[in-house]
């Protein structure tokens, strides 16, 4: 009965003509894995998988630009050198991926220059490729990394929500796209577009893995590679695309991913006027007809089952990896090494949290109630003059939040102080400097 009803519905869908891209329009894509280190394996795996989808659906490499540290495939910790997978027993997603910007070239400054088409600024850096899209083109941006309220990370720096949205607005003013779709995987990623940050009238549609106050999640722990292979939100949209192709609409995929991502609240932002258009206009041409692709969702066992059963919040991934390594150790020495590393990770986290508490204490003049409020609340960032200055100061004097993930988790406290009427910017900056000088 269920299948009969669905077939009738699909016949109705088939009668409608899918939206066709403009004759002169081209597809462009920018893919970014903003992290480094083997324990962040999943971020580069996500981006490599995204590349394979775009490549499969006909977007040429000259119009796909990839940022990734490229320290995973040949890592000494990777038992399958030169191979990256994005799910258990999966196929290699690393082969053929363009290495446009790797290592020290993966920076927010380079990302901004690339997506605004600043060829002069990128001369002599990496491949030098930049977006050369025009007013009829469709642009897809996929960003995968760690996040904090109002920020996403790069290997050694951060990009604020204000900086990102100002850049998107600049792209719109330069007529660099007809429509742009942005998929973001990061903790608190909803804070990058929430409220008035992203205009609803620029032809930009964005979805995020989480709302403004929660973590995104990893899954697919691999006992052989001893790390997590993917992130839940990213896995859901890409595996959905792998199964049903690119004929479904942006809205349909958003609803599917939202329903299947049960660990966080997937969000949508921006211009909803074109979210009924097929994702093929952003991820490349579809293989197969609309009805056939939708039937795959109904009949495919992969579409009906959630294989991602070992989900872990992104901040707890390093702990989960070490805990698994300790339990899976084949020798006493291996178990001891993992236990020591786990203890060191916990000690480092406590140390960083202590530094932030001392910073807040200093800025609040040891007002215990105010310190407690700052360390326990979550506030939507808006005072970016203060927030960006505070994050830069904490990175310069204390811990580089782009390099130390557990320090990035403390950015919320800086945001809270900047948004609280009891604190002035200079007061916060002075406390940061005094705390870490000592």
GROMACS .gro file of C-alpha atoms in nm:
model
  438
    1UNK     CA    1   0.000   0.000   0.000
    2UNK     CA    2   0.280   0.241   0.096
    3UNK     CA    3   0.466   0.174  -0.228
    4UNK     CA    4   0.147   0.224  -0.433
    5UNK     CA    5   0.086   0.563  -0.274
    6UNK     CA    6   0.444   0.666  -0.332
    7UNK     CA    7   0.431   0.559  -0.698
    8UNK     CA    8   0.123   0.773  -0.752
    9UNK     CA    9   0.299   1.068  -0.590
   10UNK     CA   10   0.605   1.014  -0.803
   11UNK     CA   11   0.394   1.000  -1.119
   12UNK     CA   12   0.264   1.343  -1.026
   13UNK     CA   13   0.620   1.467  -0.980
   14UNK     CA   14   0.716   1.327  -1.319
   15UNK     CA   15   0.443   1.531  -1.486
   16UNK     CA   16   0.606   1.851  -1.368
   17UNK     CA   17   0.900   1.980  -1.568
   18UNK     CA   18   1.212   2.016  -1.354
   19UNK     CA   19   1.373   2.359  -1.348
   20UNK     CA   20   1.644   2.380  -1.613
   21UNK     CA   21   1.959   2.587  -1.565
   22UNK     CA   22   2.014   2.884  -1.794
   23UNK     CA   23   2.183   2.800  -2.123
   24UNK     CA   24   2.487   3.015  -2.041
   25UNK     CA   25   2.512   2.915  -1.675
   26UNK     CA   26   2.808   2.721  -1.536
   27UNK     CA   27   2.862   2.527  -1.216
   28UNK     CA   28   3.138   2.636  -0.979
   29UNK     CA   29   3.232   2.487  -0.642
   30UNK     CA   30   3.463   2.563  -0.351
   31UNK     CA   31   3.526   2.284  -0.099
   32UNK     CA   32   3.702   2.355   0.232
   33UNK     CA   33   3.828   2.123   0.504
   34UNK     CA   34   3.952   2.372   0.762
   35UNK     CA   35   4.120   2.142   1.015
   36UNK     CA   36   4.449   1.960   1.052
   37UNK     CA   37   4.564   1.648   1.235
   38UNK     CA   38   4.481   1.282   1.194
   39UNK     CA   39   4.210   1.283   1.462
   40UNK     CA   40   4.024   1.527   1.234
   41UNK     CA   41   4.042   1.271   0.949
   42UNK     CA   42   3.666   1.299   0.892
   43UNK     CA   43   3.677   1.662   0.774
   44UNK     CA   44   3.905   1.592   0.479
   45UNK     CA   45   3.717   1.268   0.411
   46UNK     CA   46   3.391   1.467   0.388
   47UNK     CA   47   3.541   1.717   0.145
   48UNK     CA   48   3.703   1.447  -0.070
   49UNK     CA   49   3.365   1.269  -0.091
   50UNK     CA   50   3.199   1.597  -0.190
   51UNK     CA   51   3.455   1.636  -0.469
   52UNK     CA   52   3.377   1.287  -0.600
   53UNK     CA   53   3.005   1.374  -0.617
   54UNK     CA   54   3.070   1.694  -0.812
   55UNK     CA   55   3.316   1.519  -1.043
   56UNK     CA   56   3.077   1.231  -1.106
   57UNK     CA   57   2.800   1.473  -1.199
   58UNK     CA   58   3.008   1.651  -1.458
   59UNK     CA   59   3.159   1.961  -1.297
   60UNK     CA   60   3.510   1.992  -1.445
   61UNK     CA   61   3.812   2.023  -1.219
   62UNK     CA   62   3.890   2.371  -1.350
   63UNK     CA   63   3.568   2.487  -1.182
   64UNK     CA   64   3.618   2.298  -0.853
   65UNK     CA   65   3.853   2.457  -0.598
   66UNK     CA   66   3.966   2.249  -0.299
   67UNK     CA   67   4.119   2.365   0.029
   68UNK     CA   68   4.253   2.094   0.260
   69UNK     CA   69   4.561   2.049   0.477
   70UNK     CA   70   4.641   1.720   0.297
   71UNK     CA   71   4.810   1.571   0.603
   72UNK     CA   72   4.583   1.264   0.631
   73UNK     CA   73   4.633   1.044   0.325
   74UNK     CA   74   5.007   0.994   0.382
   75UNK     CA   75   5.002   1.031   0.760
   76UNK     CA   76   5.212   0.784   0.956
   77UNK     CA   77   4.891   0.698   1.143
   78UNK     CA   78   4.704   0.603   0.826
   79UNK     CA   79   4.741   0.227   0.767
   80UNK     CA   80   4.621   0.262   0.406
   81UNK     CA   81   4.864   0.519   0.264
   82UNK     CA   82   4.723   0.735  -0.010
   83UNK     CA   83   4.366   0.625   0.058
   84UNK     CA   84   4.089   0.811   0.244
   85UNK     CA   85   3.743   0.666   0.299
   86UNK     CA   86   3.424   0.833   0.427
   87UNK     CA   87   3.237   0.532   0.561
   88UNK     CA   88   3.318   0.187   0.695
   89UNK     CA   89   3.451  -0.039   0.418
   90UNK     CA   90   3.402   0.252   0.180
   91UNK     CA   91   3.578   0.323  -0.147
   92UNK     CA   92   3.871   0.561  -0.179
   93UNK     CA   93   3.749   0.923  -0.203
   94UNK     CA   94   4.098   1.078  -0.214
   95UNK     CA   95   4.199   0.968  -0.564
   96UNK     CA   96   4.185   1.248  -0.817
   97UNK     CA   97   4.102   1.528  -0.572
   98UNK     CA   98   4.260   1.857  -0.689
   99UNK     CA   99   4.509   1.989  -0.436
  100UNK     CA  100   4.457   2.355  -0.503
  101UNK     CA  101   4.542   2.490  -0.159
  102UNK     CA  102   4.713   2.271   0.101
  103UNK     CA  103   4.924   2.312   0.413
  104UNK     CA  104   4.993   2.672   0.507
  105UNK     CA  105   4.781   2.794   0.214
  106UNK     CA  106   4.459   2.688   0.392
  107UNK     CA  107   4.380   3.025   0.549
  108UNK     CA  108   4.071   3.244   0.583
  109UNK     CA  109   4.245   3.519   0.385
  110UNK     CA  110   4.306   3.286   0.090
  111UNK     CA  111   3.951   3.152   0.111
  112UNK     CA  112   3.809   3.505   0.095
  113UNK     CA  113   4.036   3.597  -0.196
  114UNK     CA  114   3.942   3.280  -0.385
  115UNK     CA  115   3.566   3.319  -0.354
  116UNK     CA  116   3.581   3.689  -0.447
  117UNK     CA  117   3.786   3.607  -0.758
  118UNK     CA  118   4.097   3.798  -0.646
  119UNK     CA  119   4.343   3.641  -0.890
  120UNK     CA  120   4.614   3.897  -0.820
  121UNK     CA  121   4.616   3.816  -0.448
  122UNK     CA  122   4.641   3.441  -0.519
  123UNK     CA  123   4.924   3.466  -0.774
  124UNK     CA  124   5.204   3.230  -0.670
  125UNK     CA  125   4.991   3.060  -0.402
  126UNK     CA  126   4.884   2.700  -0.456
  127UNK     CA  127   4.716   2.646  -0.793
  128UNK     CA  128   4.617   3.012  -0.810
  129UNK     CA  129   4.263   2.910  -0.903
  130UNK     CA  130   3.986   3.150  -0.801
  131UNK     CA  131   3.615   3.169  -0.867
  132UNK     CA  132   3.562   3.324  -1.208
  133UNK     CA  133   3.187   3.288  -1.199
  134UNK     CA  134   2.944   3.539  -1.344
  135UNK     CA  135   2.586   3.662  -1.301
  136UNK     CA  136   2.429   3.354  -1.467
  137UNK     CA  137   2.631   3.095  -1.276
  138UNK     CA  138   2.547   2.862  -0.989
  139UNK     CA  139   2.801   2.838  -0.706
  140UNK     CA  140   2.827   2.566  -0.440
  141UNK     CA  141   3.040   2.613  -0.126
  142UNK     CA  142   3.094   2.330   0.122
  143UNK     CA  143   3.279   2.414   0.444
  144UNK     CA  144   3.373   2.145   0.698
  145UNK     CA  145   3.560   2.207   1.024
  146UNK     CA  146   3.523   2.302   1.389
  147UNK     CA  147   3.310   2.596   1.494
  148UNK     CA  148   3.224   2.820   1.786
  149UNK     CA  149   2.957   3.090   1.830
  150UNK     CA  150   3.017   3.328   1.539
  151UNK     CA  151   3.330   3.152   1.408
  152UNK     CA  152   3.456   2.864   1.199
  153UNK     CA  153   3.811   2.741   1.206
  154UNK     CA  154   4.105   2.708   0.972
  155UNK     CA  155   4.426   2.521   1.064
  156UNK     CA  156   4.582   2.821   1.238
  157UNK     CA  157   4.322   3.101   1.221
  158UNK     CA  158   3.949   3.162   1.236
  159UNK     CA  159   3.685   3.325   1.017
  160UNK     CA  160   3.406   3.520   1.184
  161UNK     CA  161   3.040   3.526   1.083
  162UNK     CA  162   3.073   3.895   1.003
  163UNK     CA  163   3.373   3.838   0.780
  164UNK     CA  164   3.200   3.552   0.599
  165UNK     CA  165   2.873   3.733   0.537
  166UNK     CA  166   3.047   4.053   0.433
  167UNK     CA  167   3.234   3.843   0.178
  168UNK     CA  168   2.914   3.682   0.048
  169UNK     CA  169   2.759   4.027   0.020
  170UNK     CA  170   3.065   4.144  -0.175
  171UNK     CA  171   3.029   3.847  -0.412
  172UNK     CA  172   2.666   3.942  -0.466
  173UNK     CA  173   2.761   4.302  -0.540
  174UNK     CA  174   3.023   4.181  -0.790
  175UNK     CA  175   2.752   3.970  -0.964
  176UNK     CA  176   2.952   3.649  -0.914
  177UNK     CA  177   2.648   3.423  -0.913
  178UNK     CA  178   2.285   3.391  -1.001
  179UNK     CA  179   2.234   3.160  -0.705
  180UNK     CA  180   2.472   3.030  -0.439
  181UNK     CA  181   2.425   2.731  -0.210
  182UNK     CA  182   2.633   2.694   0.108
  183UNK     CA  183   2.648   2.368   0.308
  184UNK     CA  184   2.832   2.413   0.640
  185UNK     CA  185   2.944   2.137   0.877
  186UNK     CA  186   3.062   2.275   1.214
  187UNK     CA  187   2.960   2.308   1.577
  188UNK     CA  188   2.734   2.610   1.639
  189UNK     CA  189   2.730   2.656   1.260
  190UNK     CA  190   2.383   2.813   1.278
  191UNK     CA  191   2.546   3.116   1.441
  192UNK     CA  192   2.727   3.191   1.113
  193UNK     CA  193   2.403   3.287   0.936
  194UNK     CA  194   2.145   3.341   1.211
  195UNK     CA  195   1.931   3.652   1.244
  196UNK     CA  196   2.017   3.931   1.005
  197UNK     CA  197   2.365   3.803   0.920
  198UNK     CA  198   2.262   3.648   0.588
  199UNK     CA  199   2.025   3.848   0.369
  200UNK     CA  200   1.711   3.675   0.244
  201UNK     CA  201   1.731   3.860  -0.089
  202UNK     CA  202   2.076   3.785  -0.232
  203UNK     CA  203   2.010   3.451  -0.401
  204UNK     CA  204   2.202   3.260  -0.130
  205UNK     CA  205   2.060   2.948   0.037
  206UNK     CA  206   2.256   2.804   0.330
  207UNK     CA  207   2.212   2.497   0.547
  208UNK     CA  208   2.410   2.413   0.859
  209UNK     CA  209   2.478   2.097   1.056
  210UNK     CA  210   2.368   2.249   1.387
  211UNK     CA  211   2.189   2.545   1.536
  212UNK     CA  212   2.369   2.836   1.702
  213UNK     CA  213   2.414   2.667   2.038
  214UNK     CA  214   2.496   2.299   1.984
  215UNK     CA  215   2.766   2.066   1.856
  216UNK     CA  216   2.770   1.879   1.532
  217UNK     CA  217   2.850   1.506   1.549
  218UNK     CA  218   3.099   1.259   1.405
  219UNK     CA  219   3.038   0.893   1.330
  220UNK     CA  220   3.176   0.581   1.161
  221UNK     CA  221   3.459   0.495   1.400
  222UNK     CA  222   3.703   0.269   1.215
  223UNK     CA  223   3.900   0.026   1.431
  224UNK     CA  224   4.160  -0.019   1.158
  225UNK     CA  225   4.221   0.353   1.098
  226UNK     CA  226   4.151   0.433   1.465
  227UNK     CA  227   3.956   0.749   1.391
  228UNK     CA  228   3.611   0.869   1.285
  229UNK     CA  229   3.554   0.866   0.909
  230UNK     CA  230   3.273   1.119   0.868
  231UNK     CA  231   3.040   1.379   1.017
  232UNK     CA  232   2.670   1.302   1.050
  233UNK     CA  233   2.526   1.600   0.858
  234UNK     CA  234   2.782   1.568   0.579
  235UNK     CA  235   2.733   1.194   0.553
  236UNK     CA  236   2.357   1.237   0.533
  237UNK     CA  237   2.355   1.486   0.245
  238UNK     CA  238   2.624   1.305   0.051
  239UNK     CA  239   2.487   0.954   0.096
  240UNK     CA  240   2.144   1.088   0.002
  241UNK     CA  241   2.296   1.228  -0.317
  242UNK     CA  242   2.484   0.903  -0.384
  243UNK     CA  243   2.157   0.709  -0.361
  244UNK     CA  244   1.902   0.928  -0.537
  245UNK     CA  245   2.119   1.147  -0.760
  246UNK     CA  246   2.077   1.521  -0.802
  247UNK     CA  247   1.723   1.552  -0.933
  248UNK     CA  248   1.559   1.620  -0.598
  249UNK     CA  249   1.514   1.980  -0.490
  250UNK     CA  250   1.721   2.171  -0.236
  251UNK     CA  251   1.416   2.171  -0.009
  252UNK     CA  252   1.368   1.795  -0.043
  253UNK     CA  253   1.730   1.725   0.043
  254UNK     CA  254   1.718   1.967   0.335
  255UNK     CA  255   1.410   1.791   0.474
  256UNK     CA  256   1.569   1.448   0.429
  257UNK     CA  257   1.893   1.552   0.598
  258UNK     CA  258   1.708   1.733   0.875
  259UNK     CA  259   1.499   1.423   0.947
  260UNK     CA  260   1.794   1.183   0.939
  261UNK     CA  261   2.035   1.398   1.139
  262UNK     CA  262   1.900   1.319   1.483
  263UNK     CA  263   2.202   1.436   1.680
  264UNK     CA  264   2.168   1.809   1.604
  265UNK     CA  265   1.916   2.049   1.457
  266UNK     CA  266   1.994   2.107   1.089
  267UNK     CA  267   1.910   2.466   0.992
  268UNK     CA  268   1.835   2.661   0.675
  269UNK     CA  269   1.897   3.032   0.611
  270UNK     CA  270   1.886   3.297   0.345
  271UNK     CA  271   1.685   3.308   0.025
  272UNK     CA  272   1.411   3.044   0.018
  273UNK     CA  273   1.267   3.155  -0.316
  274UNK     CA  274   1.471   2.902  -0.515
  275UNK     CA  275   1.489   2.608  -0.275
  276UNK     CA  276   1.247   2.416  -0.496
  277UNK     CA  277   1.513   2.399  -0.766
  278UNK     CA  278   1.694   2.071  -0.830
  279UNK     CA  279   2.028   2.021  -0.657
  280UNK     CA  280   2.171   1.932  -0.999
  281UNK     CA  281   2.193   2.305  -1.061
  282UNK     CA  282   2.460   2.322  -0.788
  283UNK     CA  283   2.609   1.970  -0.764
  284UNK     CA  284   2.607   1.890  -1.135
  285UNK     CA  285   2.378   1.710  -1.379
  286UNK     CA  286   2.174   1.413  -1.264
  287UNK     CA  287   2.212   1.054  -1.376
  288UNK     CA  288   1.871   0.907  -1.445
  289UNK     CA  289   1.520   1.049  -1.439
  290UNK     CA  290   1.346   1.211  -1.146
  291UNK     CA  291   1.107   0.922  -1.081
  292UNK     CA  292   1.381   0.661  -1.106
  293UNK     CA  293   1.597   0.849  -0.861
  294UNK     CA  294   1.313   0.893  -0.611
  295UNK     CA  295   1.232   0.522  -0.638
  296UNK     CA  296   1.587   0.453  -0.523
  297UNK     CA  297   1.511   0.628  -0.196
  298UNK     CA  298   1.207   0.404  -0.143
  299UNK     CA  299   1.364   0.073  -0.242
  300UNK     CA  300   1.731   0.106  -0.148
  301UNK     CA  301   1.823  -0.066   0.180
  302UNK     CA  302   2.093   0.199   0.228
  303UNK     CA  303   1.824   0.467   0.223
  304UNK     CA  304   1.611   0.295   0.485
  305UNK     CA  305   1.879   0.213   0.742
  306UNK     CA  306   2.098   0.438   0.954
  307UNK     CA  307   2.444   0.283   0.954
  308UNK     CA  308   2.585   0.572   1.155
  309UNK     CA  309   2.525   0.423   1.500
  310UNK     CA  310   2.833   0.543   1.691
  311UNK     CA  311   2.773   0.918   1.688
  312UNK     CA  312   2.996   1.136   1.907
  313UNK     CA  313   2.980   1.514   1.954
  314UNK     CA  314   3.265   1.687   1.776
  315UNK     CA  315   3.431   1.826   2.094
  316UNK     CA  316   3.444   1.473   2.239
  317UNK     CA  317   3.595   1.308   1.932
  318UNK     CA  318   3.957   1.316   2.062
  319UNK     CA  319   3.842   1.159   2.390
  320UNK     CA  320   3.638   0.892   2.210
  321UNK     CA  321   3.929   0.805   1.982
  322UNK     CA  322   4.167   0.762   2.276
  323UNK     CA  323   3.909   0.566   2.475
  324UNK     CA  324   3.858   0.330   2.180
  325UNK     CA  325   4.232   0.292   2.132
  326UNK     CA  326   4.270   0.207   2.498
  327UNK     CA  327   3.997  -0.058   2.482
  328UNK     CA  328   4.121  -0.201   2.152
  329UNK     CA  329   4.487  -0.215   2.253
  330UNK     CA  330   4.656  -0.545   2.176
  331UNK     CA  331   4.939  -0.499   2.423
  332UNK     CA  332   4.980  -0.356   2.770
  333UNK     CA  333   5.214  -0.093   2.626
  334UNK     CA  334   4.956   0.025   2.373
  335UNK     CA  335   4.690   0.045   2.640
  336UNK     CA  336   4.918   0.241   2.870
  337UNK     CA  337   5.012   0.484   2.592
  338UNK     CA  338   4.645   0.551   2.511
  339UNK     CA  339   4.561   0.595   2.880
  340UNK     CA  340   4.843   0.849   2.924
  341UNK     CA  341   4.732   1.041   2.613
  342UNK     CA  342   4.372   1.044   2.739
  343UNK     CA  343   4.484   1.178   3.078
  344UNK     CA  344   4.694   1.446   2.906
  345UNK     CA  345   4.402   1.552   2.687
  346UNK     CA  346   4.173   1.586   2.989
  347UNK     CA  347   4.442   1.779   3.177
  348UNK     CA  348   4.489   2.017   2.882
  349UNK     CA  349   4.115   2.081   2.863
  350UNK     CA  350   4.097   2.157   3.233
  351UNK     CA  351   4.397   2.388   3.205
  352UNK     CA  352   4.243   2.586   2.918
  353UNK     CA  353   3.907   2.608   3.094
  354UNK     CA  354   4.092   2.734   3.401
  355UNK     CA  355   4.265   3.004   3.198
  356UNK     CA  356   3.932   3.120   3.061
  357UNK     CA  357   3.777   3.125   3.407
  358UNK     CA  358   4.068   3.334   3.533
  359UNK     CA  359   4.024   3.569   3.236
  360UNK     CA  360   3.656   3.617   3.311
  361UNK     CA  361   3.730   3.662   3.683
  362UNK     CA  362   3.979   3.935   3.598
  363UNK     CA  363   3.742   4.114   3.365
  364UNK     CA  364   3.453   4.092   3.615
  365UNK     CA  365   3.667   4.210   3.908
  366UNK     CA  366   3.617   3.874   4.078
  367UNK     CA  367   3.238   3.899   4.073
  368UNK     CA  368   3.160   3.531   4.126
  369UNK     CA  369   2.796   3.547   4.016
  370UNK     CA  370   2.886   3.736   3.698
  371UNK     CA  371   3.170   3.494   3.619
  372UNK     CA  372   2.933   3.200   3.663
  373UNK     CA  373   2.680   3.363   3.429
  374UNK     CA  374   2.943   3.420   3.160
  375UNK     CA  375   3.073   3.063   3.182
  376UNK     CA  376   2.732   2.896   3.163
  377UNK     CA  377   2.522   3.091   2.913
  378UNK     CA  378   2.512   3.085   2.532
  379UNK     CA  379   2.465   3.418   2.353
  380UNK     CA  380   2.413   3.497   1.987
  381UNK     CA  381   2.717   3.700   1.871
  382UNK     CA  382   2.655   4.049   1.733
  383UNK     CA  383   2.923   4.280   1.876
  384UNK     CA  384   3.190   4.162   1.634
  385UNK     CA  385   3.425   4.455   1.691
  386UNK     CA  386   3.471   4.330   2.046
  387UNK     CA  387   3.443   3.957   1.969
  388UNK     CA  388   3.699   3.951   1.689
  389UNK     CA  389   3.943   4.157   1.897
  390UNK     CA  390   3.897   3.927   2.197
  391UNK     CA  391   3.948   3.609   1.994
  392UNK     CA  392   4.258   3.754   1.830
  393UNK     CA  393   4.397   3.857   2.170
  394UNK     CA  394   4.327   3.517   2.328
  395UNK     CA  395   4.496   3.347   2.032
  396UNK     CA  396   4.797   3.577   2.056
  397UNK     CA  397   4.845   3.572   2.434
  398UNK     CA  398   4.697   3.241   2.551
  399UNK     CA  399   4.608   2.962   2.307
  400UNK     CA  400   4.569   2.983   1.932
  401UNK     CA  401   4.204   2.884   1.895
  402UNK     CA  402   4.262   2.793   1.530
  403UNK     CA  403   4.524   2.536   1.632
  404UNK     CA  404   4.392   2.413   1.967
  405UNK     CA  405   4.042   2.273   1.934
  406UNK     CA  406   3.975   2.266   2.308
  407UNK     CA  407   4.062   2.639   2.321
  408UNK     CA  408   3.818   2.701   2.036
  409UNK     CA  409   3.551   2.551   2.262
  410UNK     CA  410   3.609   2.841   2.507
  411UNK     CA  411   3.531   3.116   2.255
  412UNK     CA  412   3.170   3.120   2.378
  413UNK     CA  413   3.287   3.288   2.701
  414UNK     CA  414   3.455   3.569   2.506
  415UNK     CA  415   3.133   3.614   2.308
  416UNK     CA  416   2.931   3.625   2.630
  417UNK     CA  417   3.151   3.896   2.778
  418UNK     CA  418   3.140   4.106   2.461
  419UNK     CA  419   2.759   4.080   2.453
  420UNK     CA  420   2.718   4.162   2.825
  421UNK     CA  421   2.661   4.520   2.935
  422UNK     CA  422   2.896   4.476   3.233
  423UNK     CA  423   3.207   4.447   3.015
  424UNK     CA  424   3.396   4.692   2.796
  425UNK     CA  425   3.622   4.571   2.517
  426UNK     CA  426   3.939   4.716   2.672
  427UNK     CA  427   3.852   4.553   3.002
  428UNK     CA  428   3.830   4.212   2.833
  429UNK     CA  429   4.152   4.259   2.635
  430UNK     CA  430   4.342   4.372   2.944
  431UNK     CA  431   4.228   4.069   3.140
  432UNK     CA  432   4.333   3.833   2.858
  433UNK     CA  433   4.679   3.988   2.845
  434UNK     CA  434   4.720   3.988   3.223
  435UNK     CA  435   4.598   3.630   3.267
  436UNK     CA  436   4.827   3.478   3.005
  437UNK     CA  437   5.124   3.697   3.086
  438UNK     CA  438   5.126   3.533   3.425
   0.00000   0.00000   0.00000
